[in-house]
Short mmCIF file of the C-alpha atoms (twelve columns), coordinates in Angstrom:
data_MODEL
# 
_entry.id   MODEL 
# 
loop_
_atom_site.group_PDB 
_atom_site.id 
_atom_site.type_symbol 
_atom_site.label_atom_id 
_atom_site.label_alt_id 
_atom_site.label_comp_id 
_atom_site.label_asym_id 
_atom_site.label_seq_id 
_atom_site.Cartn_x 
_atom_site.Cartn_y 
_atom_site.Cartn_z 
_atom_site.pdbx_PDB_model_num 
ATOM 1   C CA . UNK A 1   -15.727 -4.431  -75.969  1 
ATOM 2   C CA . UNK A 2   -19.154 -2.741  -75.425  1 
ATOM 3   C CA . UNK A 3   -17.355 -0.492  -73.132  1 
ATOM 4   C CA . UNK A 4   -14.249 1.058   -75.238  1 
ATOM 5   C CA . UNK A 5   -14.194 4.652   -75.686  1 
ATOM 6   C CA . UNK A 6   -12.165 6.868   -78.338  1 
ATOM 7   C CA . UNK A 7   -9.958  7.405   -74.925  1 
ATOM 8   C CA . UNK A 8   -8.808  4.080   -74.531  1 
ATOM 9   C CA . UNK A 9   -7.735  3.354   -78.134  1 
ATOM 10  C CA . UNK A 10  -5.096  6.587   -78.631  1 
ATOM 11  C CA . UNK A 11  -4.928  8.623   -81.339  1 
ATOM 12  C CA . UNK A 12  -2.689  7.939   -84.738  1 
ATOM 13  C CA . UNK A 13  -1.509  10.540  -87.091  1 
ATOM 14  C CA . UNK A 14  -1.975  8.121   -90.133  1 
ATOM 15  C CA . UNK A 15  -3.673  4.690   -91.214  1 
ATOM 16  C CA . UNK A 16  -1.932  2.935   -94.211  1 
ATOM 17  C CA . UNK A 17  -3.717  -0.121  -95.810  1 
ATOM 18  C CA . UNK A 18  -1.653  -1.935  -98.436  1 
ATOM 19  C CA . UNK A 19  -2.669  -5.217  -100.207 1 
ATOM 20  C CA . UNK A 20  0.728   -6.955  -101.726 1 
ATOM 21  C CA . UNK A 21  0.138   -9.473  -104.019 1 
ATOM 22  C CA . UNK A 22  2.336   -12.121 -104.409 1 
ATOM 23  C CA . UNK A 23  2.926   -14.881 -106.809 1 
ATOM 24  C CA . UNK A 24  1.692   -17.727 -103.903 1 
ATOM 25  C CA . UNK A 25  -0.020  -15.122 -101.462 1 
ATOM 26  C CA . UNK A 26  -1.906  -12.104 -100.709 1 
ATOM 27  C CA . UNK A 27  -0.704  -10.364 -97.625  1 
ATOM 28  C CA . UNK A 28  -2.681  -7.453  -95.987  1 
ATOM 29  C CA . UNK A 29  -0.468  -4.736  -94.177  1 
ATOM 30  C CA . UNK A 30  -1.812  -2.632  -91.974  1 
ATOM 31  C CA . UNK A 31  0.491   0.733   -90.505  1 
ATOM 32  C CA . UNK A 32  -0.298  3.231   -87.787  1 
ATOM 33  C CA . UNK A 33  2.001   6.019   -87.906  1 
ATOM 34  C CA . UNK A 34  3.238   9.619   -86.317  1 
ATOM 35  C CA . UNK A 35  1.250   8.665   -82.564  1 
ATOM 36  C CA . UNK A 36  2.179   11.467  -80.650  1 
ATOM 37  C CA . UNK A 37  3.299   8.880   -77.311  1 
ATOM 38  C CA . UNK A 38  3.178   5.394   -78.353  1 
ATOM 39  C CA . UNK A 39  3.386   3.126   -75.911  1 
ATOM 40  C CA . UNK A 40  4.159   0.063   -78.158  1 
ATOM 41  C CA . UNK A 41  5.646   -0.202  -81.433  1 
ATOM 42  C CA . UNK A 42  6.071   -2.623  -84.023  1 
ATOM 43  C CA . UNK A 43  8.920   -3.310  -85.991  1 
ATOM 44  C CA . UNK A 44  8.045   -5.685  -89.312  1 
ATOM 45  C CA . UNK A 45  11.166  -7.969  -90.240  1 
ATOM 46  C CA . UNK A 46  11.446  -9.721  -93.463  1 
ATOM 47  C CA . UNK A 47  14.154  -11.746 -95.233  1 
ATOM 48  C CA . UNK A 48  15.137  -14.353 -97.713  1 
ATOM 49  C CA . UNK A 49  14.572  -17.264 -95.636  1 
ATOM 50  C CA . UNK A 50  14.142  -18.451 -92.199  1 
ATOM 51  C CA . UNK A 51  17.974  -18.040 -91.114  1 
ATOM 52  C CA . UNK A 52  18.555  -14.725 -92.626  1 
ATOM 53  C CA . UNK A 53  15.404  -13.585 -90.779  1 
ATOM 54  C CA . UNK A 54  16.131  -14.496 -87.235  1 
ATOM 55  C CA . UNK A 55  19.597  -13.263 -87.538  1 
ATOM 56  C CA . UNK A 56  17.970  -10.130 -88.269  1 
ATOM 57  C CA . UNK A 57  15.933  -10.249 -85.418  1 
ATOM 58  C CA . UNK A 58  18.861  -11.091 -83.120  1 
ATOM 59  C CA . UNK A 59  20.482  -8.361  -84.070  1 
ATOM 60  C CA . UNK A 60  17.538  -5.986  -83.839  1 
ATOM 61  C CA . UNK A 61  16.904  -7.499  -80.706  1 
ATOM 62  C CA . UNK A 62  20.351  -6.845  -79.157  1 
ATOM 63  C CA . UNK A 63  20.528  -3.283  -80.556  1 
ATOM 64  C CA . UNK A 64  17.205  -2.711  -78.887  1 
ATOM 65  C CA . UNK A 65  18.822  -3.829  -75.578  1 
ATOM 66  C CA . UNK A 66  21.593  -1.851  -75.713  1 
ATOM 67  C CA . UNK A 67  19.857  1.419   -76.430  1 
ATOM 68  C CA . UNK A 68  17.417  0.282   -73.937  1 
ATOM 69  C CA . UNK A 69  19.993  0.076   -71.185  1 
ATOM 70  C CA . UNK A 70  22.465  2.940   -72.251  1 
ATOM 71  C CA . UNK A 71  18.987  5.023   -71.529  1 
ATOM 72  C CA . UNK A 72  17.777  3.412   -68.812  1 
ATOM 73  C CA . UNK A 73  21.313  2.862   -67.097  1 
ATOM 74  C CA . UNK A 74  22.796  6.611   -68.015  1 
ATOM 75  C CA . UNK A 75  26.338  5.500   -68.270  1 
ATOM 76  C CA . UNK A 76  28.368  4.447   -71.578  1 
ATOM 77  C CA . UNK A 77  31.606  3.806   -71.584  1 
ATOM 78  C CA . UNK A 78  33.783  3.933   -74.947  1 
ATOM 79  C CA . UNK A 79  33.354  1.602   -77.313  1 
ATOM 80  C CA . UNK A 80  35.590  0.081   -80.368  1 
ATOM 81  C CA . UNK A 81  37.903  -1.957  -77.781  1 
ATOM 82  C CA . UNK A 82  39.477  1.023   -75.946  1 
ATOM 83  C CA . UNK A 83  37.525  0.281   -72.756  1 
ATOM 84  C CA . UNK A 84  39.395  -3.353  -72.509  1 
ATOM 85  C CA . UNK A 85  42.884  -2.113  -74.148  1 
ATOM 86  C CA . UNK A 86  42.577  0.387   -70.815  1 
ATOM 87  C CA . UNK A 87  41.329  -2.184  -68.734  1 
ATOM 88  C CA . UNK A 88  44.262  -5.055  -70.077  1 
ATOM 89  C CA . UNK A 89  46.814  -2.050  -69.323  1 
ATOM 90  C CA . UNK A 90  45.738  -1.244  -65.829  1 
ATOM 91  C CA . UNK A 91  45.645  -5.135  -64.896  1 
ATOM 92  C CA . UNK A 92  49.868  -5.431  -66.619  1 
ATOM 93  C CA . UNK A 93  50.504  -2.040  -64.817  1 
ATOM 94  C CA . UNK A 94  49.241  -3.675  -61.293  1 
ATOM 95  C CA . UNK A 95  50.985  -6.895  -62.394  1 
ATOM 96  C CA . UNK A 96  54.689  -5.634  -62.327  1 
ATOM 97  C CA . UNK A 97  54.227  -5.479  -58.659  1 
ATOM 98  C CA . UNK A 98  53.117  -8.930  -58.459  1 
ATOM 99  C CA . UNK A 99  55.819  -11.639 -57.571  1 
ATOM 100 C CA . UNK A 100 56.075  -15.306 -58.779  1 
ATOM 101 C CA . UNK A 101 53.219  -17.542 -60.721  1 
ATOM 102 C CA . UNK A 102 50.124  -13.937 -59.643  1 
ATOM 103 C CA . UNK A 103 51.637  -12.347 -62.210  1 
ATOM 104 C CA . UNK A 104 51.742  -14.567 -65.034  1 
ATOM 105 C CA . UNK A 105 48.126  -15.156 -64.312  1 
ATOM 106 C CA . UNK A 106 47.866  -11.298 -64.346  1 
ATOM 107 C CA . UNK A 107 49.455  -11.174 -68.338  1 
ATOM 108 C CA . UNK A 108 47.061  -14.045 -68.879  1 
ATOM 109 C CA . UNK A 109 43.706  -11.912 -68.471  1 
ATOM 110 C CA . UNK A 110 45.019  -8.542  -69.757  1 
ATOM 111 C CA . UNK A 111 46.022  -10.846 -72.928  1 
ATOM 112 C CA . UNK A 112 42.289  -12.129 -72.777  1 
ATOM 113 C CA . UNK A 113 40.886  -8.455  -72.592  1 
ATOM 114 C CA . UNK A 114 42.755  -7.779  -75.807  1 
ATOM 115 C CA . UNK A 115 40.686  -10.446 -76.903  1 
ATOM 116 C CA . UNK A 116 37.943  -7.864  -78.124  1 
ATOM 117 C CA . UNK A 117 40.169  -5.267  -79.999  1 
ATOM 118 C CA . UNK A 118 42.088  -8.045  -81.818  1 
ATOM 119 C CA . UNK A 119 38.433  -9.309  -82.934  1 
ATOM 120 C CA . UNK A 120 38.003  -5.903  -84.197  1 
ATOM 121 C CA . UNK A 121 40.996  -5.803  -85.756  1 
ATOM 122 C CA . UNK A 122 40.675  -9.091  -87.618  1 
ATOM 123 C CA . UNK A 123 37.064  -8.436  -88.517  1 
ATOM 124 C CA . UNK A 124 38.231  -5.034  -90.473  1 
ATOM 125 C CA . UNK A 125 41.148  -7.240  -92.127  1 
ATOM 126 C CA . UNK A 126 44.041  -5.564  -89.992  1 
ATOM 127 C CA . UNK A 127 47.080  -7.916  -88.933  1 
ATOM 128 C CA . UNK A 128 46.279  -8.479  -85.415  1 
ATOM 129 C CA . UNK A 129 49.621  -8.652  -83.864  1 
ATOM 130 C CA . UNK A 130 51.072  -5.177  -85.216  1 
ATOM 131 C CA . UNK A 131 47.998  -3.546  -84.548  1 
ATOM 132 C CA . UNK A 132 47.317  -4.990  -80.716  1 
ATOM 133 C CA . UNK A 133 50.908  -3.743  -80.002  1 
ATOM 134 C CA . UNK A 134 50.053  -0.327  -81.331  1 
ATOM 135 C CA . UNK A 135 47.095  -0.365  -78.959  1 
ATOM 136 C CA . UNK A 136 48.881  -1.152  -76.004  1 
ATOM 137 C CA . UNK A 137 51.773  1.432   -76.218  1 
ATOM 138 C CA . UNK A 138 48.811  3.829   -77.536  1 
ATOM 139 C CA . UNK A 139 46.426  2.935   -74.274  1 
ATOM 140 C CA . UNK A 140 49.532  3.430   -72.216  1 
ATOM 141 C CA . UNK A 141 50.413  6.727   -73.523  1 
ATOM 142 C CA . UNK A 142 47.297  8.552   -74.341  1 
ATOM 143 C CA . UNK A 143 44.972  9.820   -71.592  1 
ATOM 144 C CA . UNK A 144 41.915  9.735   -74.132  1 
ATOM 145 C CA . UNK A 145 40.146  6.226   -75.174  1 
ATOM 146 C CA . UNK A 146 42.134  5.196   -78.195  1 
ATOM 147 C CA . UNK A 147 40.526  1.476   -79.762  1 
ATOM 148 C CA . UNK A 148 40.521  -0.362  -82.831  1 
ATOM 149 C CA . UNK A 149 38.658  2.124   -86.343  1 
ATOM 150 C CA . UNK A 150 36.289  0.587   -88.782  1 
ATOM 151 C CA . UNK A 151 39.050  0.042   -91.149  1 
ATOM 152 C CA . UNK A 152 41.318  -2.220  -88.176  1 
ATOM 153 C CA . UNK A 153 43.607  0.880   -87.724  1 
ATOM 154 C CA . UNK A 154 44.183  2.258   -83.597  1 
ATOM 155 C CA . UNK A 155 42.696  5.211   -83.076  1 
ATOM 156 C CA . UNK A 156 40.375  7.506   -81.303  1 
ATOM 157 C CA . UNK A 157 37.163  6.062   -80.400  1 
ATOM 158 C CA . UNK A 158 34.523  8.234   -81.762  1 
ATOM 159 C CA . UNK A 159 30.584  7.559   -81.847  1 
ATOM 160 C CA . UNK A 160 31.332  3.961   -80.422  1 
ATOM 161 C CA . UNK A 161 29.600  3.571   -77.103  1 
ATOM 162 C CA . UNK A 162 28.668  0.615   -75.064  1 
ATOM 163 C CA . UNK A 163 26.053  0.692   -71.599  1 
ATOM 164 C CA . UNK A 164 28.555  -0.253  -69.049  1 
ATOM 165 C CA . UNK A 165 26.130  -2.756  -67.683  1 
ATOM 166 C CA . UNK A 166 26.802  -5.318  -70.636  1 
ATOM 167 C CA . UNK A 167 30.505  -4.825  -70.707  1 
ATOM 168 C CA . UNK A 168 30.687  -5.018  -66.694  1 
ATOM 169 C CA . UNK A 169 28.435  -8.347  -67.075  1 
ATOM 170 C CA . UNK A 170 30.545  -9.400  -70.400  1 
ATOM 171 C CA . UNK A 171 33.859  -9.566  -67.766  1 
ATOM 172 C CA . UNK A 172 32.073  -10.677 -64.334  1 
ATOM 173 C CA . UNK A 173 30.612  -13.816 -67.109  1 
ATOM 174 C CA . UNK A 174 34.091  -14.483 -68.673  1 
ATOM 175 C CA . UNK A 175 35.968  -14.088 -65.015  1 
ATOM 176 C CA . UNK A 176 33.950  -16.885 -63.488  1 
ATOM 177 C CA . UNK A 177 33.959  -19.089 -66.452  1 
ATOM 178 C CA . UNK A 178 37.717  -19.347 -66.546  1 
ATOM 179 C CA . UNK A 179 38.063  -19.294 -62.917  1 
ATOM 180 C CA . UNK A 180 35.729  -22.556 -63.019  1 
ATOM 181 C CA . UNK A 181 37.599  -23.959 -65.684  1 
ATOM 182 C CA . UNK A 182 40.808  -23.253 -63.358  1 
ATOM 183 C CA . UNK A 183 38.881  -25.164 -60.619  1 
ATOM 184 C CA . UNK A 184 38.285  -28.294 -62.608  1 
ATOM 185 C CA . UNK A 185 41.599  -28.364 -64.210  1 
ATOM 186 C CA . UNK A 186 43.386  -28.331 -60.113  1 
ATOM 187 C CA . UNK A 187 40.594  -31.392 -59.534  1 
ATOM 188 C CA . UNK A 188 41.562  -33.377 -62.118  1 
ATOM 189 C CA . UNK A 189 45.302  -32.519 -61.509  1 
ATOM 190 C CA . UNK A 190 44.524  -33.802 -57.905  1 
ATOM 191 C CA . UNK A 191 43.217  -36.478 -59.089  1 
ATOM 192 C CA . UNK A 192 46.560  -37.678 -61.184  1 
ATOM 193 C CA . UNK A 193 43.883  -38.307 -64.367  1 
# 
């Protein structure tokens, strides 16, 4: 401690004290503001109770992530379900040339990559069903990325990116999940249970 210099603290463009008083407790807040190159950053969360707060967090944390990795990994790919209506429509496109039981597997995971835009869908209050079908005949004729609007209408997918590491590890988790499942499900049905 004898040894810090002004050097090795920084520099700060502003020092805020503030003393809240509260009916049960006094809480001292301290902010450092405008650094010009801060290394580390705090971000103060607060809620109604312990729940509320740590969803917070989670979702501060994942939104942290993602920025973190669409800068760090330099590639987004479209967001608002377009990537996996494209993806679901490439994987029934390569299915038609697929004979016997390959294919129905085929339907089975492009129906499971719809899974995300019909979340969407149902989120915004859409019905699911009319507006999945629009997405598929829209994915298969449109060259641009058309997915699922804020209001649960098909559209163009503007502002809504994802880094393609989470949706590449988002399918490669799901894929080996149902492909274990698949393996337990020929065990038992080996096993007559």
């Amino acid at each position: 401690l004898l040894d810090i210099e002004a050097d090795d603290l920084g520099v700060c463009g502003s020092l805020i004290w503030e003393r809240r008083e509260a009916s049960d407790q006094v809480e001292d807040i301290i902010r450092i503001d405008d650094c010009p190159s801060p290394k580390a950053v705090t971000i103060e969360v607060g809620g109604g109770g312990d729940t509320g707060t740590e969803e917070v967090i989670r979702g501060l944390h994942d939104a942290l992530r993602a920025t973190s990795l669409a800068i760090s990994g330099g590639e987004l790919l479209p967001g608002a379900g377009s990537i996996h209506a494209r993806m679901a429509h490439a994987v029934r496109r390569a299915s038609e040339a697929e004979p016997g039981r390959a294919r129905l597997a085929m339907d089975a995971y492009a129906r499971a990559l719809e899974t995300i835009p019909a979340t969407l869908v149902e989120n915004s209050g859409g019905d699911v069903l009319d507006r999945i079908l629009e997405l598929r005949a829209a994915a298969r004729d449109n060259d641009g990325f058309v997915g699922i609007t804020p209001d649960g209408e098909v559209g163009m997918s503007e502002g809504v990116w994802h880094p393609r590491p989470v949706i590449e590890e988002g399918l490669e988790s799901a894929t080996e999940t149902a492909m274990s499942m698949l393996r337990i499900d020929q065990v038992i049905s080996a096993r007559g249970d």
